[in-house]
Amino acid sequence: MKGVKSFFIIASVVATALAAPGSWRNKCKNPRVRKEWRSESLGYNGRKAFVDAIKCLSSLPHDPGLKPTGATPGLPPIRADSSRYDDFVYTHMDATDSAHYTGIFFGWHRLFLNTLENMLRKECHYTESLPFWDWTSKDYHDIEHSYIFNADPEVGFGAFPGPETNYTVTTGAFRNLIRAYPYTHHVQRNYSLTPWEEPRPPFTFRKPHLQANTTLTPKEWKRLVTGFTGNYSAFQYMVDGVRWQGMHSAAHLIIGGLGGDASNLSYSPNVLSTDVIFFLLHCQLDRLWAAWQAHSPHNRHAIGGGLTQDITNYDIYPTGRGTPVTLDTVVPLSNLGPDTKIKELMDTEGGVLCYKYEYY
């Protein structure tokens, strides 16, 4: 674990140097409220409105203005017959190497989610804010049977399927939607409580038999929110986890993806992004970052890490190497929406953003 200890020392110095003291600027006046999927405040009508808006986006044609950055080699070509929802999936695929295990991870996904919300409002007359899935509230005990995965044809995300359907979701509101990437398919999930028992190069897992739900508990949430004061890089690292055995990876892998694709590091987050649950999952992670930022004034503007992904040397560079990420670093979005500087994304109620979470 020598590399891990060295990382924490270096990250602490870098993050402290890059933290920008001061109060939030340009506070928005009427922030939208992101609500938990099962909350009474969202209710059945709110859940139905979100489902309908996603179906609307899935029915709109691909935007020919989409311009991949080229940061991730080997992607399939853009399909002209794909949908506007597929454009979001492709944008996330394009960011595999630039926005994962680098210092822009949280900022990039915050911008990505906000862009989706704005498009749903503009193109599909959506009036709510994106919902989040709080797995620390009861669900972590039994993710497989969470209410969110119910079979309701109007608002359910669908029960976990089995091998008899090739893990294709056959119930719930999104059962009939077809996704274009990484190849044509219906949504698929493969539940696994011990996903690290499968080889996932280049990692050698320290705890291969660890149950993934043990990283999704209220205790782990509190540890992340209250720890690593002023040290963004260490915070992001521990959200992903030592050797990739943390809350972020667990939330993805416990749900699974397209069969064996979920075991491929380059495809696992992108395969899951074809599933709408991806957005609720990442709203939860954005909420985690917002809670960490609010926990201490030293966290508010803290940023760190590098722009170059280095998974081979993950223990040393879990948040990237090379050019340091600063508040002036520009977050690219493949022309899905405007490229934006990190400093405009540090406050959910300031800069280019105007939302808050129902609770932390």
mmCIF file with all atom_site columns, C-alpha atoms in Angstrom, residues 151-287:
data_model
loop_
_atom_site.group_PDB
_atom_site.id
_atom_site.type_symbol
_atom_site.label_atom_id
_atom_site.label_alt_id
_atom_site.label_comp_id
_atom_site.label_asym_id
_atom_site.label_entity_id
_atom_site.label_seq_id
_atom_site.pdbx_PDB_ins_code
_atom_site.Cartn_x
_atom_site.Cartn_y
_atom_site.Cartn_z
_atom_site.occupancy
_atom_site.B_iso_or_equiv
_atom_site.pdbx_formal_charge
_atom_site.auth_seq_id
_atom_site.auth_comp_id
_atom_site.auth_asym_id
_atom_site.auth_atom_id
_atom_site.pdbx_PDB_model_num
ATOM 1   C CA . ALA A 1 151 ? -42.384 -3.973  -12.296 1.00 0.00 ? 151 ALA A CA 1
ATOM 2   C CA . ASP A 1 152 ? -44.917 -1.131  -12.506 1.00 0.00 ? 152 ASP A CA 1
ATOM 3   C CA . PRO A 1 153 ? -45.384 -0.520  -16.266 1.00 0.00 ? 153 PRO A CA 1
ATOM 4   C CA . GLU A 1 154 ? -45.760 3.230   -15.731 1.00 0.00 ? 154 GLU A CA 1
ATOM 5   C CA . VAL A 1 155 ? -43.029 4.162   -13.245 1.00 0.00 ? 155 VAL A CA 1
ATOM 6   C CA . GLY A 1 156 ? -41.036 1.015   -12.391 1.00 0.00 ? 156 GLY A CA 1
ATOM 7   C CA . PHE A 1 157 ? -37.441 0.477   -13.495 1.00 0.00 ? 157 PHE A CA 1
ATOM 8   C CA . GLY A 1 158 ? -38.180 -3.216  -13.877 1.00 0.00 ? 158 GLY A CA 1
ATOM 9   C CA . ALA A 1 159 ? -37.348 -6.249  -11.773 1.00 0.00 ? 159 ALA A CA 1
ATOM 10  C CA . PHE A 1 160 ? -33.923 -7.843  -12.105 1.00 0.00 ? 160 PHE A CA 1
ATOM 11  C CA . PRO A 1 161 ? -34.062 -10.412 -14.922 1.00 0.00 ? 161 PRO A CA 1
ATOM 12  C CA . GLY A 1 162 ? -32.361 -13.778 -15.055 1.00 0.00 ? 162 GLY A CA 1
ATOM 13  C CA . PRO A 1 163 ? -30.351 -15.787 -17.573 1.00 0.00 ? 163 PRO A CA 1
ATOM 14  C CA . GLU A 1 164 ? -33.532 -17.083 -19.193 1.00 0.00 ? 164 GLU A CA 1
ATOM 15  C CA . THR A 1 165 ? -33.946 -13.659 -20.852 1.00 0.00 ? 165 THR A CA 1
ATOM 16  C CA . ASN A 1 166 ? -30.198 -13.121 -21.317 1.00 0.00 ? 166 ASN A CA 1
ATOM 17  C CA . TYR A 1 167 ? -30.579 -10.646 -18.432 1.00 0.00 ? 167 TYR A CA 1
ATOM 18  C CA . THR A 1 168 ? -32.880 -8.445  -20.530 1.00 0.00 ? 168 THR A CA 1
ATOM 19  C CA . VAL A 1 169 ? -35.320 -6.346  -18.491 1.00 0.00 ? 169 VAL A CA 1
ATOM 20  C CA . THR A 1 170 ? -38.844 -7.394  -19.438 1.00 0.00 ? 170 THR A CA 1
ATOM 21  C CA . THR A 1 171 ? -40.901 -5.431  -16.904 1.00 0.00 ? 171 THR A CA 1
ATOM 22  C CA . GLY A 1 172 ? -41.219 -1.810  -15.869 1.00 0.00 ? 172 GLY A CA 1
ATOM 23  C CA . ALA A 1 173 ? -41.639 1.425   -17.778 1.00 0.00 ? 173 ALA A CA 1
ATOM 24  C CA . PHE A 1 174 ? -38.538 1.096   -19.997 1.00 0.00 ? 174 PHE A CA 1
ATOM 25  C CA . ARG A 1 175 ? -38.912 -2.555  -21.019 1.00 0.00 ? 175 ARG A CA 1
ATOM 26  C CA . ASN A 1 176 ? -39.602 -1.775  -24.681 1.00 0.00 ? 176 ASN A CA 1
ATOM 27  C CA . LEU A 1 177 ? -37.041 0.955   -25.289 1.00 0.00 ? 177 LEU A CA 1
ATOM 28  C CA . ILE A 1 178 ? -34.151 0.099   -27.617 1.00 0.00 ? 178 ILE A CA 1
ATOM 29  C CA . ARG A 1 179 ? -30.688 1.580   -27.076 1.00 0.00 ? 179 ARG A CA 1
ATOM 30  C CA . ALA A 1 180 ? -28.207 2.149   -29.879 1.00 0.00 ? 180 ALA A CA 1
ATOM 31  C CA . TYR A 1 181 ? -24.888 1.809   -28.036 1.00 0.00 ? 181 TYR A CA 1
ATOM 32  C CA . PRO A 1 182 ? -22.540 0.125   -27.705 1.00 0.00 ? 182 PRO A CA 1
ATOM 33  C CA . TYR A 1 183 ? -24.724 -1.978  -30.010 1.00 0.00 ? 183 TYR A CA 1
ATOM 34  C CA . THR A 1 184 ? -28.483 -2.305  -30.500 1.00 0.00 ? 184 THR A CA 1
ATOM 35  C CA . HIS A 1 185 ? -30.118 -3.809  -27.421 1.00 0.00 ? 185 HIS A CA 1
ATOM 36  C CA . HIS A 1 186 ? -32.844 -3.571  -24.821 1.00 0.00 ? 186 HIS A CA 1
ATOM 37  C CA . VAL A 1 187 ? -31.840 -2.645  -21.281 1.00 0.00 ? 187 VAL A CA 1
ATOM 38  C CA . GLN A 1 188 ? -30.054 -5.490  -19.504 1.00 0.00 ? 188 GLN A CA 1
ATOM 39  C CA . ARG A 1 189 ? -29.021 -5.961  -15.881 1.00 0.00 ? 189 ARG A CA 1
ATOM 40  C CA . ASN A 1 190 ? -27.192 -8.702  -14.061 1.00 0.00 ? 190 ASN A CA 1
ATOM 41  C CA . TYR A 1 191 ? -27.432 -8.425  -10.270 1.00 0.00 ? 191 TYR A CA 1
ATOM 42  C CA . SER A 1 192 ? -24.292 -9.400  -8.379  1.00 0.00 ? 192 SER A CA 1
ATOM 43  C CA . LEU A 1 193 ? -23.654 -8.920  -4.681  1.00 0.00 ? 193 LEU A CA 1
ATOM 44  C CA . THR A 1 194 ? -19.999 -9.971  -5.022  1.00 0.00 ? 194 THR A CA 1
ATOM 45  C CA . PRO A 1 195 ? -18.935 -8.439  -8.370  1.00 0.00 ? 195 PRO A CA 1
ATOM 46  C CA . TRP A 1 196 ? -15.250 -8.273  -7.440  1.00 0.00 ? 196 TRP A CA 1
ATOM 47  C CA . GLU A 1 197 ? -14.962 -12.049 -7.556  1.00 0.00 ? 197 GLU A CA 1
ATOM 48  C CA . GLU A 1 198 ? -14.790 -11.660 -11.337 1.00 0.00 ? 198 GLU A CA 1
ATOM 49  C CA . PRO A 1 199 ? -11.431 -10.588 -12.824 1.00 0.00 ? 199 PRO A CA 1
ATOM 50  C CA . ARG A 1 200 ? -11.524 -6.933  -13.860 1.00 0.00 ? 200 ARG A CA 1
ATOM 51  C CA . PRO A 1 201 ? -8.083  -6.079  -15.278 1.00 0.00 ? 201 PRO A CA 1
ATOM 52  C CA . PRO A 1 202 ? -5.905  -4.244  -14.497 1.00 0.00 ? 202 PRO A CA 1
ATOM 53  C CA . PHE A 1 203 ? -7.032  -4.460  -10.857 1.00 0.00 ? 203 PHE A CA 1
ATOM 54  C CA . THR A 1 204 ? -6.140  -7.217  -8.430  1.00 0.00 ? 204 THR A CA 1
ATOM 55  C CA . PHE A 1 205 ? -8.735  -6.874  -5.721  1.00 0.00 ? 205 PHE A CA 1
ATOM 56  C CA . ARG A 1 206 ? -7.614  -6.957  -2.103  1.00 0.00 ? 206 ARG A CA 1
ATOM 57  C CA . LYS A 1 207 ? -11.045 -8.173  -0.981  1.00 0.00 ? 207 LYS A CA 1
ATOM 58  C CA . PRO A 1 208 ? -12.518 -10.219 -3.838  1.00 0.00 ? 208 PRO A CA 1
ATOM 59  C CA . HIS A 1 209 ? -15.318 -11.614 -1.659  1.00 0.00 ? 209 HIS A CA 1
ATOM 60  C CA . LEU A 1 210 ? -16.417 -8.228  -0.312  1.00 0.00 ? 210 LEU A CA 1
ATOM 61  C CA . GLN A 1 211 ? -20.168 -7.734  -0.621  1.00 0.00 ? 211 GLN A CA 1
ATOM 62  C CA . ALA A 1 212 ? -20.765 -4.572  -2.648  1.00 0.00 ? 212 ALA A CA 1
ATOM 63  C CA . ASN A 1 213 ? -23.633 -3.340  -0.481  1.00 0.00 ? 213 ASN A CA 1
ATOM 64  C CA . THR A 1 214 ? -21.247 -2.892  2.464   1.00 0.00 ? 214 THR A CA 1
ATOM 65  C CA . THR A 1 215 ? -19.918 0.216   0.689   1.00 0.00 ? 215 THR A CA 1
ATOM 66  C CA . LEU A 1 216 ? -23.425 1.717   0.315   1.00 0.00 ? 216 LEU A CA 1
ATOM 67  C CA . THR A 1 217 ? -24.300 2.076   4.003   1.00 0.00 ? 217 THR A CA 1
ATOM 68  C CA . PRO A 1 218 ? -25.143 5.234   5.993   1.00 0.00 ? 218 PRO A CA 1
ATOM 69  C CA . LYS A 1 219 ? -21.890 4.705   7.907   1.00 0.00 ? 219 LYS A CA 1
ATOM 70  C CA . GLU A 1 220 ? -19.841 4.760   4.703   1.00 0.00 ? 220 GLU A CA 1
ATOM 71  C CA . TRP A 1 221 ? -21.743 7.820   3.447   1.00 0.00 ? 221 TRP A CA 1
ATOM 72  C CA . LYS A 1 222 ? -20.934 9.667   6.685   1.00 0.00 ? 222 LYS A CA 1
ATOM 73  C CA . ARG A 1 223 ? -17.279 8.632   6.497   1.00 0.00 ? 223 ARG A CA 1
ATOM 74  C CA . LEU A 1 224 ? -16.968 10.085  3.010   1.00 0.00 ? 224 LEU A CA 1
ATOM 75  C CA . VAL A 1 225 ? -18.871 13.294  3.756   1.00 0.00 ? 225 VAL A CA 1
ATOM 76  C CA . THR A 1 226 ? -16.999 14.098  6.958   1.00 0.00 ? 226 THR A CA 1
ATOM 77  C CA . GLY A 1 227 ? -13.523 12.969  5.908   1.00 0.00 ? 227 GLY A CA 1
ATOM 78  C CA . PHE A 1 228 ? -10.650 14.353  3.802   1.00 0.00 ? 228 PHE A CA 1
ATOM 79  C CA . THR A 1 229 ? -11.244 18.010  4.731   1.00 0.00 ? 229 THR A CA 1
ATOM 80  C CA . GLY A 1 230 ? -9.939  20.286  1.993   1.00 0.00 ? 230 GLY A CA 1
ATOM 81  C CA . ASN A 1 231 ? -8.524  17.319  0.087   1.00 0.00 ? 231 ASN A CA 1
ATOM 82  C CA . TYR A 1 232 ? -10.670 16.799  -3.001  1.00 0.00 ? 232 TYR A CA 1
ATOM 83  C CA . SER A 1 233 ? -8.362  14.220  -4.580  1.00 0.00 ? 233 SER A CA 1
ATOM 84  C CA . ALA A 1 234 ? -8.461  11.985  -1.513  1.00 0.00 ? 234 ALA A CA 1
ATOM 85  C CA . PHE A 1 235 ? -12.254 12.345  -1.330  1.00 0.00 ? 235 PHE A CA 1
ATOM 86  C CA . GLN A 1 236 ? -12.725 11.350  -4.980  1.00 0.00 ? 236 GLN A CA 1
ATOM 87  C CA . TYR A 1 237 ? -10.257 8.499   -4.589  1.00 0.00 ? 237 TYR A CA 1
ATOM 88  C CA . MET A 1 238 ? -12.134 6.998   -1.666  1.00 0.00 ? 238 MET A CA 1
ATOM 89  C CA . VAL A 1 239 ? -15.501 7.341   -3.431  1.00 0.00 ? 239 VAL A CA 1
ATOM 90  C CA . ASP A 1 240 ? -14.053 5.098   -6.146  1.00 0.00 ? 240 ASP A CA 1
ATOM 91  C CA . GLY A 1 241 ? -12.250 3.088   -3.481  1.00 0.00 ? 241 GLY A CA 1
ATOM 92  C CA . VAL A 1 242 ? -8.890  1.449   -2.952  1.00 0.00 ? 242 VAL A CA 1
ATOM 93  C CA . ARG A 1 243 ? -8.356  -0.825  -5.950  1.00 0.00 ? 243 ARG A CA 1
ATOM 94  C CA . TRP A 1 244 ? -11.773 0.292   -7.235  1.00 0.00 ? 244 TRP A CA 1
ATOM 95  C CA . GLN A 1 245 ? -13.694 -1.249  -4.325  1.00 0.00 ? 245 GLN A CA 1
ATOM 96  C CA . GLY A 1 246 ? -15.672 1.785   -3.200  1.00 0.00 ? 246 GLY A CA 1
ATOM 97  C CA . MET A 1 247 ? -19.151 3.260   -3.322  1.00 0.00 ? 247 MET A CA 1
ATOM 98  C CA . HIS A 1 248 ? -19.071 4.445   -6.941  1.00 0.00 ? 248 HIS A CA 1
ATOM 99  C CA . SER A 1 249 ? -17.921 1.188   -8.484  1.00 0.00 ? 249 SER A CA 1
ATOM 100 C CA . ALA A 1 250 ? -20.134 -0.853  -6.154  1.00 0.00 ? 250 ALA A CA 1
ATOM 101 C CA . ALA A 1 251 ? -23.249 1.063   -7.182  1.00 0.00 ? 251 ALA A CA 1
ATOM 102 C CA . HIS A 1 252 ? -22.484 0.294   -10.827 1.00 0.00 ? 252 HIS A CA 1
ATOM 103 C CA . LEU A 1 253 ? -21.366 -3.288  -10.484 1.00 0.00 ? 253 LEU A CA 1
ATOM 104 C CA . ILE A 1 254 ? -24.014 -4.540  -8.080  1.00 0.00 ? 254 ILE A CA 1
ATOM 105 C CA . ILE A 1 255 ? -26.568 -3.686  -10.773 1.00 0.00 ? 255 ILE A CA 1
ATOM 106 C CA . GLY A 1 256 ? -24.462 -5.026  -13.606 1.00 0.00 ? 256 GLY A CA 1
ATOM 107 C CA . GLY A 1 257 ? -24.799 -4.345  -17.281 1.00 0.00 ? 257 GLY A CA 1
ATOM 108 C CA . LEU A 1 258 ? -24.771 -6.125  -20.609 1.00 0.00 ? 258 LEU A CA 1
ATOM 109 C CA . GLY A 1 259 ? -23.564 -9.540  -19.540 1.00 0.00 ? 259 GLY A CA 1
ATOM 110 C CA . GLY A 1 260 ? -19.770 -9.688  -19.684 1.00 0.00 ? 260 GLY A CA 1
ATOM 111 C CA . ASP A 1 261 ? -19.448 -6.056  -20.749 1.00 0.00 ? 261 ASP A CA 1
ATOM 112 C CA . ALA A 1 262 ? -19.903 -4.988  -17.131 1.00 0.00 ? 262 ALA A CA 1
ATOM 113 C CA . SER A 1 263 ? -16.546 -6.581  -16.333 1.00 0.00 ? 263 SER A CA 1
ATOM 114 C CA . ASN A 1 264 ? -14.753 -4.396  -18.871 1.00 0.00 ? 264 ASN A CA 1
ATOM 115 C CA . LEU A 1 265 ? -13.585 -1.148  -17.273 1.00 0.00 ? 265 LEU A CA 1
ATOM 116 C CA . SER A 1 266 ? -13.950 0.841   -20.459 1.00 0.00 ? 266 SER A CA 1
ATOM 117 C CA . TYR A 1 267 ? -17.558 -0.253  -21.025 1.00 0.00 ? 267 TYR A CA 1
ATOM 118 C CA . SER A 1 268 ? -19.030 -0.859  -17.574 1.00 0.00 ? 268 SER A CA 1
ATOM 119 C CA . PRO A 1 269 ? -20.069 2.758   -16.849 1.00 0.00 ? 269 PRO A CA 1
ATOM 120 C CA . ASN A 1 270 ? -21.166 3.296   -20.440 1.00 0.00 ? 270 ASN A CA 1
ATOM 121 C CA . VAL A 1 271 ? -23.225 0.145   -20.703 1.00 0.00 ? 271 VAL A CA 1
ATOM 122 C CA . LEU A 1 272 ? -25.039 1.152   -17.539 1.00 0.00 ? 272 LEU A CA 1
ATOM 123 C CA . SER A 1 273 ? -25.653 4.649   -18.948 1.00 0.00 ? 273 SER A CA 1
ATOM 124 C CA . THR A 1 274 ? -28.014 3.046   -21.452 1.00 0.00 ? 274 THR A CA 1
ATOM 125 C CA . ASP A 1 275 ? -30.143 2.239   -18.386 1.00 0.00 ? 275 ASP A CA 1
ATOM 126 C CA . VAL A 1 276 ? -32.019 5.237   -16.974 1.00 0.00 ? 276 VAL A CA 1
ATOM 127 C CA . ILE A 1 277 ? -31.048 4.158   -13.447 1.00 0.00 ? 277 ILE A CA 1
ATOM 128 C CA . PHE A 1 278 ? -27.610 5.575   -14.320 1.00 0.00 ? 278 PHE A CA 1
ATOM 129 C CA . PHE A 1 279 ? -28.884 9.118   -13.904 1.00 0.00 ? 279 PHE A CA 1
ATOM 130 C CA . LEU A 1 280 ? -30.469 8.521   -10.507 1.00 0.00 ? 280 LEU A CA 1
ATOM 131 C CA . LEU A 1 281 ? -27.293 6.766   -9.401  1.00 0.00 ? 281 LEU A CA 1
ATOM 132 C CA . HIS A 1 282 ? -25.113 9.680   -10.459 1.00 0.00 ? 282 HIS A CA 1
ATOM 133 C CA . CYS A 1 283 ? -27.464 12.238  -8.934  1.00 0.00 ? 283 CYS A CA 1
ATOM 134 C CA . GLN A 1 284 ? -26.829 10.384  -5.673  1.00 0.00 ? 284 GLN A CA 1
ATOM 135 C CA . LEU A 1 285 ? -23.068 10.690  -6.211  1.00 0.00 ? 285 LEU A CA 1
ATOM 136 C CA . ASP A 1 286 ? -23.436 14.375  -7.083  1.00 0.00 ? 286 ASP A CA 1
ATOM 137 C CA . ARG A 1 287 ? -25.435 14.768  -3.876  1.00 0.00 ? 287 ARG A CA 1
#
